[in-house]
Amino acid sequence: MAAEAMSPRERYRSQVRADIKARAWEQIAKSGASGLSLNAIAKELGMSGPALYRYFGSRDELITELIRDAYRGLADTFRTAADSRAGIEGLARALRDWALDDPQRYFLVYGTPVPGYHAPEDITAIAQEIMAALLDVCAAAEPEAPASAGFTAHLAQHREWAGGHPASPGVLRRALAFWTRMHGVLSLELAGQFTGMGFDPERLFHAEVAELASGR
């Protein structure tokens, strides 16, 4: 709903929800998603616990909203890159920029799962949008990864994660290689695991991208 079409009551509610989410991200940055406390957020905002629950009915509802926002942001980023024909290199840069822009957002969706939390179906659908954009880019890349025996052949029969995308087994293999290698480097970098090793993580990331783009 456009801001100008919202009533004063609706604008107020939207602003309070945004304030709650901002405080939630601050908490996550300090103690992780498992330490998220609606009562603590209410106290910071000068509200009572019951008052805050009128905006988010539970901790899981708030986490869902944060995850939904994160996935939506990455899905839009990927689709923009795919539509602009950025290629594998451009998609990788978009992913890295998105991750480095807000590491806590990255770890909320790609880090350790929140104990006891189960994402609703609409978030799964957004995650499939992200994978579809990746598969589109990999399908347009040359040369295609060879559909040889082994894991590539295995993917031809185990492609549920592709969400019905008509990608060939070679494209599936390249997309999965992109996903695992890019997230592997990013997760280690953002967690500080490369600190003190004496090399530039960004250069490692781009070296991995270059190999992927060449079909290796």
JSON list of C-alpha atoms in Angstrom, two decimals:
[
{"chain": "A", "resi": 1, "resn": "MET", "atom": "CA", "xyz": [0.00, 0.00, 0.00]},
{"chain": "A", "resi": 2, "resn": "ALA", "atom": "CA", "xyz": [1.40, 3.40, -1.00]},
{"chain": "A", "resi": 3, "resn": "ALA", "atom": "CA", "xyz": [2.23, 5.69, 1.93]},
{"chain": "A", "resi": 4, "resn": "GLU", "atom": "CA", "xyz": [-0.10, 8.42, 0.64]},
{"chain": "A", "resi": 5, "resn": "ALA", "atom": "CA", "xyz": [-3.00, 5.92, 0.54]},
{"chain": "A", "resi": 6, "resn": "MET", "atom": "CA", "xyz": [-2.51, 4.89, 4.16]},
{"chain": "A", "resi": 7, "resn": "SER", "atom": "CA", "xyz": [-4.57, 6.31, 6.97]},
{"chain": "A", "resi": 8, "resn": "PRO", "atom": "CA", "xyz": [-2.78, 8.00, 9.90]},
{"chain": "A", "resi": 9, "resn": "ARG", "atom": "CA", "xyz": [-3.48, 4.88, 11.98]},
{"chain": "A", "resi": 10, "resn": "GLU", "atom": "CA", "xyz": [-1.96, 2.63, 9.31]},
{"chain": "A", "resi": 11, "resn": "ARG", "atom": "CA", "xyz": [1.09, 4.87, 8.95]},
{"chain": "A", "resi": 12, "resn": "TYR", "atom": "CA", "xyz": [1.61, 4.79, 12.71]},
{"chain": "A", "resi": 13, "resn": "ARG", "atom": "CA", "xyz": [1.33, 1.01, 12.80]},
{"chain": "A", "resi": 14, "resn": "SER", "atom": "CA", "xyz": [3.78, 0.68, 9.89]},
{"chain": "A", "resi": 15, "resn": "GLN", "atom": "CA", "xyz": [6.27, 2.97, 11.64]},
{"chain": "A", "resi": 16, "resn": "VAL", "atom": "CA", "xyz": [6.04, 1.08, 14.94]},
{"chain": "A", "resi": 17, "resn": "ARG", "atom": "CA", "xyz": [6.58, -2.24, 13.14]},
{"chain": "A", "resi": 18, "resn": "ALA", "atom": "CA", "xyz": [9.64, -0.75, 11.41]},
{"chain": "A", "resi": 19, "resn": "ASP", "atom": "CA", "xyz": [10.98, 0.46, 14.78]},
{"chain": "A", "resi": 20, "resn": "ILE", "atom": "CA", "xyz": [10.47, -2.99, 16.28]},
{"chain": "A", "resi": 21, "resn": "LYS", "atom": "CA", "xyz": [12.34, -4.63, 13.41]},
{"chain": "A", "resi": 22, "resn": "ALA", "atom": "CA", "xyz": [15.19, -2.14, 13.71]},
{"chain": "A", "resi": 23, "resn": "ARG", "atom": "CA", "xyz": [15.58, -2.98, 17.41]},
{"chain": "A", "resi": 24, "resn": "ALA", "atom": "CA", "xyz": [15.37, -6.68, 16.58]},
{"chain": "A", "resi": 25, "resn": "TRP", "atom": "CA", "xyz": [18.30, -6.38, 14.15]},
{"chain": "A", "resi": 26, "resn": "GLU", "atom": "CA", "xyz": [20.29, -4.60, 16.86]},
{"chain": "A", "resi": 27, "resn": "GLN", "atom": "CA", "xyz": [19.61, -7.47, 19.27]},
{"chain": "A", "resi": 28, "resn": "ILE", "atom": "CA", "xyz": [20.55, -10.07, 16.65]},
{"chain": "A", "resi": 29, "resn": "ALA", "atom": "CA", "xyz": [23.82, -8.24, 16.03]},
{"chain": "A", "resi": 30, "resn": "LYS", "atom": "CA", "xyz": [24.64, -8.50, 19.74]},
{"chain": "A", "resi": 31, "resn": "SER", "atom": "CA", "xyz": [23.42, -11.96, 20.69]},
{"chain": "A", "resi": 32, "resn": "GLY", "atom": "CA", "xyz": [22.10, -13.76, 17.62]},
{"chain": "A", "resi": 33, "resn": "ALA", "atom": "CA", "xyz": [18.56, -14.65, 16.64]},
{"chain": "A", "resi": 34, "resn": "SER", "atom": "CA", "xyz": [18.24, -17.15, 19.48]},
{"chain": "A", "resi": 35, "resn": "GLY", "atom": "CA", "xyz": [18.64, -14.28, 21.94]},
{"chain": "A", "resi": 36, "resn": "LEU", "atom": "CA", "xyz": [15.84, -12.19, 20.43]},
{"chain": "A", "resi": 37, "resn": "SER", "atom": "CA", "xyz": [13.47, -10.93, 23.15]},
{"chain": "A", "resi": 38, "resn": "LEU", "atom": "CA", "xyz": [10.21, -9.13, 22.41]},
{"chain": "A", "resi": 39, "resn": "ASN", "atom": "CA", "xyz": [9.98, -7.95, 26.03]},
{"chain": "A", "resi": 40, "resn": "ALA", "atom": "CA", "xyz": [13.44, -6.38, 25.78]},
{"chain": "A", "resi": 41, "resn": "ILE", "atom": "CA", "xyz": [12.45, -4.63, 22.55]},
{"chain": "A", "resi": 42, "resn": "ALA", "atom": "CA", "xyz": [9.27, -3.37, 24.17]},
{"chain": "A", "resi": 43, "resn": "LYS", "atom": "CA", "xyz": [11.28, -1.93, 27.05]},
{"chain": "A", "resi": 44, "resn": "GLU", "atom": "CA", "xyz": [13.66, -0.16, 24.66]},
{"chain": "A", "resi": 45, "resn": "LEU", "atom": "CA", "xyz": [10.72, 1.40, 22.83]},
{"chain": "A", "resi": 46, "resn": "GLY", "atom": "CA", "xyz": [8.95, 2.43, 26.03]},
{"chain": "A", "resi": 47, "resn": "MET", "atom": "CA", "xyz": [6.10, 0.01, 25.44]},
{"chain": "A", "resi": 48, "resn": "SER", "atom": "CA", "xyz": [4.55, -2.72, 27.54]},
{"chain": "A", "resi": 49, "resn": "GLY", "atom": "CA", "xyz": [4.99, -6.32, 26.46]},
{"chain": "A", "resi": 50, "resn": "PRO", "atom": "CA", "xyz": [1.27, -6.74, 25.67]},
{"chain": "A", "resi": 51, "resn": "ALA", "atom": "CA", "xyz": [1.33, -3.55, 23.58]},
{"chain": "A", "resi": 52, "resn": "LEU", "atom": "CA", "xyz": [4.17, -4.84, 21.43]},
{"chain": "A", "resi": 53, "resn": "TYR", "atom": "CA", "xyz": [2.37, -8.13, 20.87]},
{"chain": "A", "resi": 54, "resn": "ARG", "atom": "CA", "xyz": [-0.32, -6.19, 19.02]},
{"chain": "A", "resi": 55, "resn": "TYR", "atom": "CA", "xyz": [2.28, -5.62, 16.27]},
{"chain": "A", "resi": 56, "resn": "PHE", "atom": "CA", "xyz": [3.99, -9.01, 16.31]},
{"chain": "A", "resi": 57, "resn": "GLY", "atom": "CA", "xyz": [2.13, -11.85, 17.96]},
{"chain": "A", "resi": 58, "resn": "SER", "atom": "CA", "xyz": [5.21, -13.90, 18.80]},
{"chain": "A", "resi": 59, "resn": "ARG", "atom": "CA", "xyz": [8.98, -14.04, 18.51]},
{"chain": "A", "resi": 60, "resn": "ASP", "atom": "CA", "xyz": [8.63, -16.43, 15.56]},
{"chain": "A", "resi": 61, "resn": "GLU", "atom": "CA", "xyz": [6.34, -13.98, 13.78]},
{"chain": "A", "resi": 62, "resn": "LEU", "atom": "CA", "xyz": [8.97, -11.27, 14.14]},
{"chain": "A", "resi": 63, "resn": "ILE", "atom": "CA", "xyz": [11.76, -13.59, 12.98]},
{"chain": "A", "resi": 64, "resn": "THR", "atom": "CA", "xyz": [9.62, -14.57, 10.00]},
{"chain": "A", "resi": 65, "resn": "GLU", "atom": "CA", "xyz": [9.21, -10.93, 9.03]},
{"chain": "A", "resi": 66, "resn": "LEU", "atom": "CA", "xyz": [12.96, -10.33, 9.26]},
{"chain": "A", "resi": 67, "resn": "ILE", "atom": "CA", "xyz": [13.75, -13.44, 7.21]},
{"chain": "A", "resi": 68, "resn": "ARG", "atom": "CA", "xyz": [11.08, -12.53, 4.67]},
{"chain": "A", "resi": 69, "resn": "ASP", "atom": "CA", "xyz": [12.61, -9.05, 4.25]},
{"chain": "A", "resi": 70, "resn": "ALA", "atom": "CA", "xyz": [16.09, -10.55, 3.87]},
{"chain": "A", "resi": 71, "resn": "TYR", "atom": "CA", "xyz": [15.08, -13.13, 1.29]},
{"chain": "A", "resi": 72, "resn": "ARG", "atom": "CA", "xyz": [13.00, -10.58, -0.61]},
{"chain": "A", "resi": 73, "resn": "GLY", "atom": "CA", "xyz": [15.97, -8.22, -0.78]},
{"chain": "A", "resi": 74, "resn": "LEU", "atom": "CA", "xyz": [18.28, -10.92, -2.15]},
{"chain": "A", "resi": 75, "resn": "ALA", "atom": "CA", "xyz": [15.65, -12.20, -4.59]},
{"chain": "A", "resi": 76, "resn": "ASP", "atom": "CA", "xyz": [15.20, -8.70, -6.00]},
{"chain": "A", "resi": 77, "resn": "THR", "atom": "CA", "xyz": [18.98, -8.23, -6.16]},
{"chain": "A", "resi": 78, "resn": "PHE", "atom": "CA", "xyz": [19.45, -11.51, -8.04]},
{"chain": "A", "resi": 79, "resn": "ARG", "atom": "CA", "xyz": [16.59, -10.88, -10.44]},
{"chain": "A", "resi": 80, "resn": "THR", "atom": "CA", "xyz": [17.92, -7.41, -11.27]},
{"chain": "A", "resi": 81, "resn": "ALA", "atom": "CA", "xyz": [21.35, -8.90, -11.98]},
{"chain": "A", "resi": 82, "resn": "ALA", "atom": "CA", "xyz": [19.87, -11.72, -14.06]},
{"chain": "A", "resi": 83, "resn": "ASP", "atom": "CA", "xyz": [17.64, -9.38, -16.08]},
{"chain": "A", "resi": 84, "resn": "SER", "atom": "CA", "xyz": [20.61, -7.10, -16.82]},
{"chain": "A", "resi": 85, "resn": "ARG", "atom": "CA", "xyz": [22.55, -10.11, -18.18]},
{"chain": "A", "resi": 86, "resn": "ALA", "atom": "CA", "xyz": [25.27, -9.54, -15.59]},
{"chain": "A", "resi": 87, "resn": "GLY", "atom": "CA", "xyz": [26.52, -13.11, -15.97]},
{"chain": "A", "resi": 88, "resn": "ILE", "atom": "CA", "xyz": [27.98, -15.35, -13.28]},
{"chain": "A", "resi": 89, "resn": "GLU", "atom": "CA", "xyz": [30.56, -12.73, -12.30]},
{"chain": "A", "resi": 90, "resn": "GLY", "atom": "CA", "xyz": [27.93, -10.01, -11.93]},
{"chain": "A", "resi": 91, "resn": "LEU", "atom": "CA", "xyz": [25.65, -12.28, -9.90]},
{"chain": "A", "resi": 92, "resn": "ALA", "atom": "CA", "xyz": [28.53, -13.18, -7.60]},
{"chain": "A", "resi": 93, "resn": "ARG", "atom": "CA", "xyz": [29.38, -9.51, -7.07]},
{"chain": "A", "resi": 94, "resn": "ALA", "atom": "CA", "xyz": [25.73, -8.79, -6.28]},
{"chain": "A", "resi": 95, "resn": "LEU", "atom": "CA", "xyz": [25.68, -11.60, -3.72]},
{"chain": "A", "resi": 96, "resn": "ARG", "atom": "CA", "xyz": [28.88, -10.45, -2.05]},
{"chain": "A", "resi": 97, "resn": "ASP", "atom": "CA", "xyz": [27.75, -6.80, -1.92]},
{"chain": "A", "resi": 98, "resn": "TRP", "atom": "CA", "xyz": [24.43, -7.88, -0.41]},
{"chain": "A", "resi": 99, "resn": "ALA", "atom": "CA", "xyz": [26.16, -10.04, 2.20]},
{"chain": "A", "resi": 100, "resn": "LEU", "atom": "CA", "xyz": [28.80, -7.48, 3.20]},
{"chain": "A", "resi": 101, "resn": "ASP", "atom": "CA", "xyz": [26.21, -4.70, 3.39]},
{"chain": "A", "resi": 102, "resn": "ASP", "atom": "CA", "xyz": [24.59, -6.42, 6.38]},
{"chain": "A", "resi": 103, "resn": "PRO", "atom": "CA", "xyz": [26.35, -9.55, 7.72]},
{"chain": "A", "resi": 104, "resn": "GLN", "atom": "CA", "xyz": [23.70, -10.14, 10.39]},
{"chain": "A", "resi": 105, "resn": "ARG", "atom": "CA", "xyz": [21.00, -10.28, 7.71]},
{"chain": "A", "resi": 106, "resn": "TYR", "atom": "CA", "xyz": [23.17, -12.76, 5.80]},
{"chain": "A", "resi": 107, "resn": "PHE", "atom": "CA", "xyz": [23.69, -15.01, 8.81]},
{"chain": "A", "resi": 108, "resn": "LEU", "atom": "CA", "xyz": [20.00, -14.93, 9.73]},
{"chain": "A", "resi": 109, "resn": "VAL", "atom": "CA", "xyz": [19.12, -16.68, 6.47]},
{"chain": "A", "resi": 110, "resn": "TYR", "atom": "CA", "xyz": [22.34, -18.59, 5.69]},
{"chain": "A", "resi": 111, "resn": "GLY", "atom": "CA", "xyz": [23.86, -19.14, 9.11]},
{"chain": "A", "resi": 112, "resn": "THR", "atom": "CA", "xyz": [22.97, -21.50, 11.94]},
{"chain": "A", "resi": 113, "resn": "PRO", "atom": "CA", "xyz": [19.22, -22.28, 11.91]},
{"chain": "A", "resi": 114, "resn": "VAL", "atom": "CA", "xyz": [17.17, -20.73, 14.71]},
{"chain": "A", "resi": 115, "resn": "PRO", "atom": "CA", "xyz": [16.28, -23.59, 17.12]},
{"chain": "A", "resi": 116, "resn": "GLY", "atom": "CA", "xyz": [12.64, -24.62, 16.81]},
{"chain": "A", "resi": 117, "resn": "TYR", "atom": "CA", "xyz": [11.87, -22.21, 13.98]},
{"chain": "A", "resi": 118, "resn": "HIS", "atom": "CA", "xyz": [10.15, -23.36, 10.78]},
{"chain": "A", "resi": 119, "resn": "ALA", "atom": "CA", "xyz": [9.78, -20.99, 7.84]},
{"chain": "A", "resi": 120, "resn": "PRO", "atom": "CA", "xyz": [6.32, -20.62, 6.25]},
{"chain": "A", "resi": 121, "resn": "GLU", "atom": "CA", "xyz": [5.69, -21.59, 2.64]},
{"chain": "A", "resi": 122, "resn": "ASP", "atom": "CA", "xyz": [5.82, -18.05, 1.29]},
{"chain": "A", "resi": 123, "resn": "ILE", "atom": "CA", "xyz": [9.46, -17.72, 2.40]},
{"chain": "A", "resi": 124, "resn": "THR", "atom": "CA", "xyz": [10.28, -21.01, 0.70]},
{"chain": "A", "resi": 125, "resn": "ALA", "atom": "CA", "xyz": [8.74, -19.57, -2.47]},
{"chain": "A", "resi": 126, "resn": "ILE", "atom": "CA", "xyz": [10.97, -16.49, -2.27]},
{"chain": "A", "resi": 127, "resn": "ALA", "atom": "CA", "xyz": [14.02, -18.72, -1.77]},
{"chain": "A", "resi": 128, "resn": "GLN", "atom": "CA", "xyz": [13.03, -20.54, -4.97]},
{"chain": "A", "resi": 129, "resn": "GLU", "atom": "CA", "xyz": [12.94, -17.19, -6.79]},
{"chain": "A", "resi": 130, "resn": "ILE", "atom": "CA", "xyz": [16.58, -16.72, -5.78]},
{"chain": "A", "resi": 131, "resn": "MET", "atom": "CA", "xyz": [17.52, -20.14, -7.11]},
{"chain": "A", "resi": 132, "resn": "ALA", "atom": "CA", "xyz": [15.55, -19.58, -10.33]},
{"chain": "A", "resi": 133, "resn": "ALA", "atom": "CA", "xyz": [17.52, -16.38, -11.04]},
{"chain": "A", "resi": 134, "resn": "LEU", "atom": "CA", "xyz": [20.78, -18.26, -10.42]},
{"chain": "A", "resi": 135, "resn": "LEU", "atom": "CA", "xyz": [19.73, -21.08, -12.74]},
{"chain": "A", "resi": 136, "resn": "ASP", "atom": "CA", "xyz": [18.79, -18.57, -15.45]},
{"chain": "A", "resi": 137, "resn": "VAL", "atom": "CA", "xyz": [22.25, -17.00, -15.27]},
{"chain": "A", "resi": 138, "resn": "CYS", "atom": "CA", "xyz": [23.99, -20.37, -15.28]},
{"chain": "A", "resi": 139, "resn": "ALA", "atom": "CA", "xyz": [21.89, -21.55, -18.23]},
{"chain": "A", "resi": 140, "resn": "ALA", "atom": "CA", "xyz": [23.02, -18.50, -20.23]},
{"chain": "A", "resi": 141, "resn": "ALA", "atom": "CA", "xyz": [26.70, -19.02, -19.39]},
{"chain": "A", "resi": 142, "resn": "GLU", "atom": "CA", "xyz": [29.20, -20.71, -21.68]},
{"chain": "A", "resi": 143, "resn": "PRO", "atom": "CA", "xyz": [30.63, -23.24, -21.66]},
{"chain": "A", "resi": 144, "resn": "GLU", "atom": "CA", "xyz": [28.07, -25.37, -19.86]},
{"chain": "A", "resi": 145, "resn": "ALA", "atom": "CA", "xyz": [29.43, -27.75, -17.26]},
{"chain": "A", "resi": 146, "resn": "PRO", "atom": "CA", "xyz": [29.64, -31.23, -18.83]},
{"chain": "A", "resi": 147, "resn": "ALA", "atom": "CA", "xyz": [26.83, -33.63, -17.91]},
{"chain": "A", "resi": 148, "resn": "SER", "atom": "CA", "xyz": [29.22, -36.45, -17.09]},
{"chain": "A", "resi": 149, "resn": "ALA", "atom": "CA", "xyz": [28.63, -39.48, -14.93]},
{"chain": "A", "resi": 150, "resn": "GLY", "atom": "CA", "xyz": [28.73, -39.04, -11.18]},
{"chain": "A", "resi": 151, "resn": "PHE", "atom": "CA", "xyz": [27.16, -36.24, -9.23]},
{"chain": "A", "resi": 152, "resn": "THR", "atom": "CA", "xyz": [25.95, -34.36, -12.32]},
{"chain": "A", "resi": 153, "resn": "ALA", "atom": "CA", "xyz": [24.03, -37.44, -13.40]},
{"chain": "A", "resi": 154, "resn": "HIS", "atom": "CA", "xyz": [22.71, -37.78, -9.85]},
{"chain": "A", "resi": 155, "resn": "LEU", "atom": "CA", "xyz": [21.32, -34.23, -10.04]},
{"chain": "A", "resi": 156, "resn": "ALA", "atom": "CA", "xyz": [19.27, -35.15, -13.10]},
{"chain": "A", "resi": 157, "resn": "GLN", "atom": "CA", "xyz": [17.16, -37.36, -10.83]},
{"chain": "A", "resi": 158, "resn": "HIS", "atom": "CA", "xyz": [17.33, -35.23, -7.67]},
{"chain": "A", "resi": 159, "resn": "ARG", "atom": "CA", "xyz": [16.34, -31.71, -8.68]},
{"chain": "A", "resi": 160, "resn": "GLU", "atom": "CA", "xyz": [13.64, -30.79, -6.18]},
{"chain": "A", "resi": 161, "resn": "TRP", "atom": "CA", "xyz": [15.75, -27.85, -5.02]},
{"chain": "A", "resi": 162, "resn": "ALA", "atom": "CA", "xyz": [15.50, -26.37, -8.55]},
{"chain": "A", "resi": 163, "resn": "GLY", "atom": "CA", "xyz": [11.77, -25.77, -8.09]},
{"chain": "A", "resi": 164, "resn": "GLY", "atom": "CA", "xyz": [10.69, -27.05, -11.50]},
{"chain": "A", "resi": 165, "resn": "HIS", "atom": "CA", "xyz": [13.26, -25.02, -13.48]},
{"chain": "A", "resi": 166, "resn": "PRO", "atom": "CA", "xyz": [13.96, -26.77, -16.83]},
{"chain": "A", "resi": 167, "resn": "ALA", "atom": "CA", "xyz": [17.74, -26.54, -16.42]},
{"chain": "A", "resi": 168, "resn": "SER", "atom": "CA", "xyz": [19.91, -29.30, -17.83]},
{"chain": "A", "resi": 169, "resn": "PRO", "atom": "CA", "xyz": [21.96, -31.47, -15.45]},
{"chain": "A", "resi": 170, "resn": "GLY", "atom": "CA", "xyz": [25.08, -29.50, -16.39]},
{"chain": "A", "resi": 171, "resn": "VAL", "atom": "CA", "xyz": [23.39, -26.22, -15.50]},
{"chain": "A", "resi": 172, "resn": "LEU", "atom": "CA", "xyz": [22.17, -27.68, -12.22]},
{"chain": "A", "resi": 173, "resn": "ARG", "atom": "CA", "xyz": [25.73, -28.72, -11.39]},
{"chain": "A", "resi": 174, "resn": "ARG", "atom": "CA", "xyz": [27.14, -25.28, -12.18]},
{"chain": "A", "resi": 175, "resn": "ALA", "atom": "CA", "xyz": [24.43, -23.52, -10.14]},
{"chain": "A", "resi": 176, "resn": "LEU", "atom": "CA", "xyz": [25.04, -25.79, -7.17]},
{"chain": "A", "resi": 177, "resn": "ALA", "atom": "CA", "xyz": [28.79, -25.24, -7.46]},
{"chain": "A", "resi": 178, "resn": "PHE", "atom": "CA", "xyz": [28.17, -21.47, -7.45]},
{"chain": "A", "resi": 179, "resn": "TRP", "atom": "CA", "xyz": [25.92, -21.76, -4.40]},
{"chain": "A", "resi": 180, "resn": "THR", "atom": "CA", "xyz": [28.26, -23.88, -2.32]},
{"chain": "A", "resi": 181, "resn": "ARG", "atom": "CA", "xyz": [31.52, -22.16, -3.27]},
{"chain": "A", "resi": 182, "resn": "MET", "atom": "CA", "xyz": [30.26, -18.58, -3.00]},
{"chain": "A", "resi": 183, "resn": "HIS", "atom": "CA", "xyz": [28.49, -19.16, 0.31]},
{"chain": "A", "resi": 184, "resn": "GLY", "atom": "CA", "xyz": [31.44, -21.13, 1.60]},
{"chain": "A", "resi": 185, "resn": "VAL", "atom": "CA", "xyz": [33.86, -18.25, 1.05]},
{"chain": "A", "resi": 186, "resn": "LEU", "atom": "CA", "xyz": [31.39, -15.61, 2.25]},
{"chain": "A", "resi": 187, "resn": "SER", "atom": "CA", "xyz": [30.45, -17.49, 5.42]},
{"chain": "A", "resi": 188, "resn": "LEU", "atom": "CA", "xyz": [34.08, -17.96, 6.39]},
{"chain": "A", "resi": 189, "resn": "GLU", "atom": "CA", "xyz": [34.96, -14.36, 5.55]},
{"chain": "A", "resi": 190, "resn": "LEU", "atom": "CA", "xyz": [32.04, -12.83, 7.46]},
{"chain": "A", "resi": 191, "resn": "ALA", "atom": "CA", "xyz": [32.72, -15.06, 10.45]},
{"chain": "A", "resi": 192, "resn": "GLY", "atom": "CA", "xyz": [36.32, -13.79, 10.56]},
{"chain": "A", "resi": 193, "resn": "GLN", "atom": "CA", "xyz": [37.81, -17.20, 9.83]},
{"chain": "A", "resi": 194, "resn": "PHE", "atom": "CA", "xyz": [40.33, -15.77, 7.36]},
{"chain": "A", "resi": 195, "resn": "THR", "atom": "CA", "xyz": [41.71, -13.26, 9.86]},
{"chain": "A", "resi": 196, "resn": "GLY", "atom": "CA", "xyz": [45.45, -13.69, 10.28]},
{"chain": "A", "resi": 197, "resn": "MET", "atom": "CA", "xyz": [45.85, -16.02, 7.30]},
{"chain": "A", "resi": 198, "resn": "GLY", "atom": "CA", "xyz": [47.67, -13.37, 5.30]},
{"chain": "A", "resi": 199, "resn": "PHE", "atom": "CA", "xyz": [45.57, -13.16, 2.13]},
{"chain": "A", "resi": 200, "resn": "ASP", "atom": "CA", "xyz": [42.75, -10.98, 0.84]},
{"chain": "A", "resi": 201, "resn": "PRO", "atom": "CA", "xyz": [39.37, -12.82, 1.08]},
{"chain": "A", "resi": 202, "resn": "GLU", "atom": "CA", "xyz": [37.96, -10.67, -1.71]},
{"chain": "A", "resi": 203, "resn": "ARG", "atom": "CA", "xyz": [40.64, -11.91, -4.08]},
{"chain": "A", "resi": 204, "resn": "LEU", "atom": "CA", "xyz": [39.89, -15.50, -3.07]},
{"chain": "A", "resi": 205, "resn": "PHE", "atom": "CA", "xyz": [36.21, -14.90, -3.76]},
{"chain": "A", "resi": 206, "resn": "HIS", "atom": "CA", "xyz": [36.87, -13.51, -7.22]},
{"chain": "A", "resi": 207, "resn": "ALA", "atom": "CA", "xyz": [39.32, -16.31, -8.02]},
{"chain": "A", "resi": 208, "resn": "GLU", "atom": "CA", "xyz": [36.55, -18.80, -7.23]},
{"chain": "A", "resi": 209, "resn": "VAL", "atom": "CA", "xyz": [34.14, -16.81, -9.40]},
{"chain": "A", "resi": 210, "resn": "ALA", "atom": "CA", "xyz": [36.59, -16.81, -12.32]},
{"chain": "A", "resi": 211, "resn": "GLU", "atom": "CA", "xyz": [36.89, -20.60, -12.15]},
{"chain": "A", "resi": 212, "resn": "LEU", "atom": "CA", "xyz": [33.12, -21.00, -12.05]},
{"chain": "A", "resi": 213, "resn": "ALA", "atom": "CA", "xyz": [32.67, -18.68, -15.02]},
{"chain": "A", "resi": 214, "resn": "SER", "atom": "CA", "xyz": [35.18, -20.73, -17.04]},
{"chain": "A", "resi": 215, "resn": "GLY", "atom": "CA", "xyz": [33.30, -23.94, -16.28]},
{"chain": "A", "resi": 216, "resn": "ARG", "atom": "CA", "xyz": [35.79, -25.36, -13.80]}
]
